[in-house]
Amino acid sequence: MIIAVLAVQGDFAEHENIFRLLGYQTVQLRQKSDLFQQFDALVLPGGESTVQGKLLRDLDMFEELRSRIGSGLPVMATCAGTILLAKQLLDDPTIHFGTMNIAVRRNAYGRQLSSFHIDGEFGDLNDVPMSFIRAPQIEFCSPDTEVLSEYQGRITAVRQKNQLAMTFHPELGTDVRIAEYFIRDIVVPAMSQTEKR
Ligand code: GLN
């Protein structure tokens, strides 16, 4: 199994570190030709969604990635990555991939609380370290999504079939459990589907 990490901007190295701790091979997607190597899943890291969206278009990576996500490529997005997946941005006419039925507000926690850390719940997992850094908020999600995590009444992680989106960063330490969840519940089933075809 090979995990690709979008590496045009943001904290892609931290994600690679987590998947390597789990023993998986990772590859960086930096330019269009990188998209045509073998990989089984995609990580969209945190960073700055405006910059990432622009670079993806300038580097001509955008359409290929959007079509692969739309056709079922397993994707795990954190923070800016979640903004890239959202079908709607509140207070912002921009849409990037728009593959996920969520409406997201950027920088939703205001200046005072722009960055904080909690130990939260995610699905069946407890005490998961979660860093919120100028985090967005998922304000709406459609019934075909599954809410996996909430904090103070705000949705912080959602899954829709092959797509997992979080508003926090789970990758900044060495806790590998969310990456394990992604592999076990999304990537492995998707790979066995492909084999059956
Ligand atoms: N505020 C950033 C954005 O709008 C996201 C921050 C992050 O990825 N930690 O893209």
mmCIF file of C-alpha atoms and ligand atoms in Angstrom:
data_model
loop_
_atom_site.group_PDB
_atom_site.id
_atom_site.type_symbol
_atom_site.label_atom_id
_atom_site.label_comp_id
_atom_site.label_asym_id
_atom_site.label_seq_id
_atom_site.Cartn_x
_atom_site.Cartn_y
_atom_site.Cartn_z
ATOM 1 C CA MET A 1 0.000 0.000 0.000
ATOM 2 C CA ILE A 2 1.341 3.421 -0.968
ATOM 3 C CA ILE A 3 0.057 6.670 0.533
ATOM 4 C CA ALA A 4 0.403 9.830 -1.557
ATOM 5 C CA VAL A 5 0.643 13.147 0.219
ATOM 6 C CA LEU A 6 -0.094 16.389 -1.602
ATOM 7 C CA ALA A 7 3.149 18.298 -1.117
ATOM 8 C CA VAL A 8 2.690 21.669 -2.822
ATOM 9 C CA GLN A 9 2.300 23.570 0.469
ATOM 10 C CA GLY A 10 1.520 22.950 4.145
ATOM 11 C CA ASP A 11 2.392 20.285 6.695
ATOM 12 C CA PHE A 12 2.750 17.298 4.377
ATOM 13 C CA ALA A 13 5.953 16.095 6.110
ATOM 14 C CA GLU A 14 4.088 15.489 9.376
ATOM 15 C CA HIS A 15 1.528 13.306 7.588
ATOM 16 C CA GLU A 16 4.269 11.332 5.895
ATOM 17 C CA ASN A 17 5.845 10.796 9.273
ATOM 18 C CA ILE A 18 2.656 9.297 10.726
ATOM 19 C CA PHE A 19 2.135 6.867 7.836
ATOM 20 C CA ARG A 20 5.792 5.872 7.956
ATOM 21 C CA LEU A 21 5.485 5.190 11.686
ATOM 22 C CA LEU A 22 2.756 2.748 10.690
ATOM 23 C CA GLY A 23 5.125 1.137 8.199
ATOM 24 C CA TYR A 24 3.594 2.436 4.974
ATOM 25 C CA GLN A 25 5.458 3.806 1.990
ATOM 26 C CA THR A 26 4.618 7.421 1.150
ATOM 27 C CA VAL A 27 5.103 9.452 -2.005
ATOM 28 C CA GLN A 28 4.920 13.224 -2.446
ATOM 29 C CA LEU A 29 2.731 14.797 -5.112
ATOM 30 C CA ARG A 30 4.530 17.977 -6.149
ATOM 31 C CA GLN A 31 3.891 18.202 -9.877
ATOM 32 C CA LYS A 32 1.595 16.735 -12.488
ATOM 33 C CA SER A 33 3.904 13.863 -13.458
ATOM 34 C CA ASP A 34 3.813 12.658 -9.813
ATOM 35 C CA LEU A 35 0.113 11.853 -10.254
ATOM 36 C CA PHE A 36 0.869 9.008 -12.653
ATOM 37 C CA GLN A 37 2.838 6.846 -10.246
ATOM 38 C CA GLN A 38 1.164 4.079 -8.282
ATOM 39 C CA PHE A 39 -0.628 5.064 -5.043
ATOM 40 C CA ASP A 40 -3.682 3.827 -3.148
ATOM 41 C CA ALA A 41 -4.737 6.817 -1.077
ATOM 42 C CA LEU A 42 -4.286 10.563 -0.906
ATOM 43 C CA VAL A 43 -3.643 12.905 2.017
ATOM 44 C CA LEU A 44 -4.559 16.594 1.711
ATOM 45 C CA PRO A 45 -2.587 18.381 4.441
ATOM 46 C CA GLY A 46 -3.287 21.543 6.368
ATOM 47 C CA GLY A 47 -1.760 24.817 5.332
ATOM 48 C CA GLU A 48 -3.358 27.597 3.362
ATOM 49 C CA SER A 49 -6.241 26.500 1.153
ATOM 50 C CA THR A 50 -6.099 29.576 -1.089
ATOM 51 C CA VAL A 51 -2.437 28.929 -1.872
ATOM 52 C CA GLN A 52 -2.959 25.186 -2.323
ATOM 53 C CA GLY A 53 -5.938 25.735 -4.631
ATOM 54 C CA LYS A 54 -3.971 28.186 -6.751
ATOM 55 C CA LEU A 55 -0.896 25.950 -6.970
ATOM 56 C CA LEU A 56 -3.005 22.906 -7.903
ATOM 57 C CA ARG A 57 -4.467 24.864 -10.807
ATOM 58 C CA ASP A 58 -1.186 26.501 -11.847
ATOM 59 C CA LEU A 59 0.577 23.123 -11.776
ATOM 60 C CA ASP A 60 -2.285 21.547 -13.761
ATOM 61 C CA MET A 61 -2.886 18.918 -11.058
ATOM 62 C CA PHE A 62 -6.381 20.072 -10.155
ATOM 63 C CA GLU A 63 -8.652 18.270 -12.657
ATOM 64 C CA GLU A 64 -6.858 14.951 -12.427
ATOM 65 C CA LEU A 65 -7.066 14.920 -8.632
ATOM 66 C CA ARG A 66 -10.689 16.051 -8.586
ATOM 67 C CA SER A 67 -11.692 13.333 -11.001
ATOM 68 C CA ARG A 68 -9.840 10.623 -9.037
ATOM 69 C CA ILE A 69 -11.394 11.700 -5.728
ATOM 70 C CA GLY A 70 -14.796 11.765 -7.426
ATOM 71 C CA SER A 71 -14.188 8.214 -8.712
ATOM 72 C CA GLY A 72 -13.457 6.840 -5.245
ATOM 73 C CA LEU A 73 -9.776 7.416 -4.459
ATOM 74 C CA PRO A 74 -9.544 7.270 -0.632
ATOM 75 C CA VAL A 75 -8.696 10.727 0.681
ATOM 76 C CA MET A 76 -7.908 12.006 4.152
ATOM 77 C CA ALA A 77 -8.046 15.786 4.532
ATOM 78 C CA THR A 78 -7.072 17.983 7.433
ATOM 79 C CA CYS A 79 -7.918 21.644 7.855
ATOM 80 C CA ALA A 80 -7.020 23.407 4.571
ATOM 81 C CA GLY A 81 -7.540 20.019 2.872
ATOM 82 C CA THR A 82 -11.094 19.958 4.220
ATOM 83 C CA ILE A 83 -11.655 23.401 2.699
ATOM 84 C CA LEU A 84 -10.481 22.003 -0.646
ATOM 85 C CA LEU A 85 -13.024 19.149 -0.484
ATOM 86 C CA ALA A 86 -16.056 21.212 0.586
ATOM 87 C CA LYS A 87 -18.938 21.678 -1.823
ATOM 88 C CA GLN A 88 -19.587 25.092 -0.303
ATOM 89 C CA LEU A 89 -17.568 27.704 1.570
ATOM 90 C CA LEU A 90 -19.636 30.059 3.690
ATOM 91 C CA ASP A 91 -18.860 33.744 3.157
ATOM 92 C CA ASP A 92 -16.664 32.809 0.207
ATOM 93 C CA PRO A 93 -17.718 32.085 -3.399
ATOM 94 C CA THR A 94 -14.671 29.868 -4.026
ATOM 95 C CA ILE A 95 -15.104 26.138 -4.581
ATOM 96 C CA HIS A 96 -12.097 23.894 -5.020
ATOM 97 C CA PHE A 97 -12.677 20.135 -5.500
ATOM 98 C CA GLY A 98 -16.230 20.381 -4.182
ATOM 99 C CA THR A 99 -16.456 16.598 -3.884
ATOM 100 C CA MET A 100 -17.779 16.448 -0.321
ATOM 101 C CA ASN A 101 -21.288 17.372 0.792
ATOM 102 C CA ILE A 102 -20.192 19.747 3.536
ATOM 103 C CA ALA A 103 -20.419 23.507 3.997
ATOM 104 C CA VAL A 104 -17.358 24.964 5.679
ATOM 105 C CA ARG A 105 -16.519 28.330 7.204
ATOM 106 C CA ARG A 106 -12.832 29.273 7.107
ATOM 107 C CA ASN A 107 -11.073 30.654 10.187
ATOM 108 C CA ALA A 108 -14.231 29.975 12.193
ATOM 109 C CA TYR A 109 -12.807 30.242 15.680
ATOM 110 C CA GLY A 110 -11.915 33.918 15.481
ATOM 111 C CA ARG A 111 -8.650 35.573 16.320
ATOM 112 C CA GLN A 112 -8.611 35.015 20.059
ATOM 113 C CA LEU A 113 -9.054 31.282 19.786
ATOM 114 C CA SER A 114 -7.264 30.892 16.510
ATOM 115 C CA SER A 115 -5.067 28.036 17.760
ATOM 116 C CA PHE A 116 -5.672 25.555 20.569
ATOM 117 C CA HIS A 117 -5.134 21.930 21.447
ATOM 118 C CA ILE A 118 -7.541 19.390 22.931
ATOM 119 C CA ASP A 119 -7.687 15.681 23.583
ATOM 120 C CA GLY A 120 -10.939 14.726 21.897
ATOM 121 C CA GLU A 121 -13.069 11.813 20.797
ATOM 122 C CA PHE A 122 -13.098 10.466 17.272
ATOM 123 C CA GLY A 123 -15.489 7.618 16.523
ATOM 124 C CA ASP A 124 -14.677 4.946 19.124
ATOM 125 C CA LEU A 125 -11.345 6.543 20.020
ATOM 126 C CA ASN A 126 -10.760 8.597 23.174
ATOM 127 C CA ASP A 127 -8.086 11.106 24.145
ATOM 128 C CA VAL A 128 -7.007 11.760 20.591
ATOM 129 C CA PRO A 129 -4.636 14.754 20.375
ATOM 130 C CA MET A 130 -6.199 17.390 18.107
ATOM 131 C CA SER A 131 -4.594 20.712 17.233
ATOM 132 C CA PHE A 132 -6.825 23.437 15.842
ATOM 133 C CA ILE A 133 -4.785 25.999 13.910
ATOM 134 C CA ARG A 134 -6.779 28.825 12.312
ATOM 135 C CA ALA A 135 -9.278 26.047 11.901
ATOM 136 C CA PRO A 136 -12.347 26.002 9.714
ATOM 137 C CA GLN A 137 -15.717 24.791 10.902
ATOM 138 C CA ILE A 138 -17.997 22.274 9.214
ATOM 139 C CA GLU A 139 -21.358 24.004 9.579
ATOM 140 C CA PHE A 140 -23.528 21.648 7.553
ATOM 141 C CA CYS A 141 -23.160 18.146 6.269
ATOM 142 C CA SER A 142 -25.651 16.140 4.247
ATOM 143 C CA PRO A 143 -27.325 12.911 5.479
ATOM 144 C CA ASP A 144 -24.965 10.774 3.396
ATOM 145 C CA THR A 145 -22.074 11.826 5.641
ATOM 146 C CA GLU A 146 -21.122 10.327 8.985
ATOM 147 C CA VAL A 147 -20.069 12.699 11.774
ATOM 148 C CA LEU A 148 -17.064 11.166 13.552
ATOM 149 C CA SER A 149 -16.058 13.948 15.898
ATOM 150 C CA GLU A 150 -17.505 17.047 17.503
ATOM 151 C CA TYR A 151 -16.147 19.634 19.895
ATOM 152 C CA GLN A 152 -18.388 22.005 21.821
ATOM 153 C CA GLY A 153 -21.270 21.313 19.476
ATOM 154 C CA ARG A 154 -19.206 21.928 16.367
ATOM 155 C CA ILE A 155 -18.603 19.179 13.821
ATOM 156 C CA THR A 156 -14.876 18.518 13.566
ATOM 157 C CA ALA A 157 -14.640 15.303 11.505
ATOM 158 C CA VAL A 158 -16.868 13.838 8.832
ATOM 159 C CA ARG A 159 -16.722 10.862 6.487
ATOM 160 C CA GLN A 160 -18.518 10.544 3.174
ATOM 161 C CA LYS A 161 -17.722 7.196 1.539
ATOM 162 C CA ASN A 162 -14.079 7.451 0.378
ATOM 163 C CA GLN A 163 -13.530 10.901 1.878
ATOM 164 C CA LEU A 164 -12.519 11.703 5.461
ATOM 165 C CA ALA A 165 -12.298 15.379 6.437
ATOM 166 C CA MET A 166 -11.179 16.958 9.708
ATOM 167 C CA THR A 167 -10.956 20.562 10.837
ATOM 168 C CA PHE A 168 -8.114 19.811 13.273
ATOM 169 C CA HIS A 169 -4.616 18.389 12.831
ATOM 170 C CA PRO A 170 -4.210 14.836 14.158
ATOM 171 C CA GLU A 171 -0.718 14.445 12.661
ATOM 172 C CA LEU A 172 1.406 16.801 14.747
ATOM 173 C CA GLY A 173 2.508 14.271 17.365
ATOM 174 C CA THR A 174 2.966 10.530 17.192
ATOM 175 C CA ASP A 175 -0.624 9.362 17.730
ATOM 176 C CA VAL A 176 -1.321 7.176 14.722
ATOM 177 C CA ARG A 177 -4.881 6.094 15.498
ATOM 178 C CA ILE A 178 -6.769 8.322 13.037
ATOM 179 C CA ALA A 179 -4.394 7.289 10.252
ATOM 180 C CA GLU A 180 -5.011 3.669 11.272
ATOM 181 C CA TYR A 181 -8.767 4.253 11.113
ATOM 182 C CA PHE A 182 -8.381 5.740 7.620
ATOM 183 C CA ILE A 183 -6.370 2.741 6.398
ATOM 184 C CA ARG A 184 -8.600 0.117 7.997
ATOM 185 C CA ASP A 185 -12.037 1.588 7.275
ATOM 186 C CA ILE A 186 -11.501 3.419 3.993
ATOM 187 C CA VAL A 187 -8.315 2.425 2.141
ATOM 188 C CA VAL A 188 -8.331 -1.359 2.646
ATOM 189 C CA PRO A 189 -12.029 -1.765 1.673
ATOM 190 C CA ALA A 190 -11.476 0.441 -1.405
ATOM 191 C CA MET A 191 -8.467 -1.662 -2.451
ATOM 192 C CA SER A 192 -10.366 -4.919 -2.131
ATOM 193 C CA GLN A 193 -13.231 -3.445 -4.202
ATOM 194 C CA THR A 194 -10.763 -2.587 -6.964
ATOM 195 C CA GLU A 195 -9.320 -6.108 -6.891
ATOM 196 C CA LYS A 196 -12.785 -7.624 -7.319
ATOM 197 C CA ARG A 197 -13.496 -5.579 -10.445
HETATM 198 N N1 GLN B 1 -7.008 28.898 7.748
HETATM 199 C C1 GLN B 1 -6.445 28.040 6.749
HETATM 200 C C2 GLN B 1 -7.202 28.156 5.419
HETATM 201 O O1 GLN B 1 -8.149 28.857 5.339
HETATM 202 C C3 GLN B 1 -6.460 26.596 7.210
HETATM 203 C C4 GLN B 1 -5.550 26.437 8.389
HETATM 204 C C5 GLN B 1 -4.924 25.088 8.499
HETATM 205 O O2 GLN B 1 -4.857 24.321 7.549
HETATM 206 N N2 GLN B 1 -4.396 24.805 9.669
HETATM 207 O O3 GLN B 1 -6.819 27.561 4.475
#
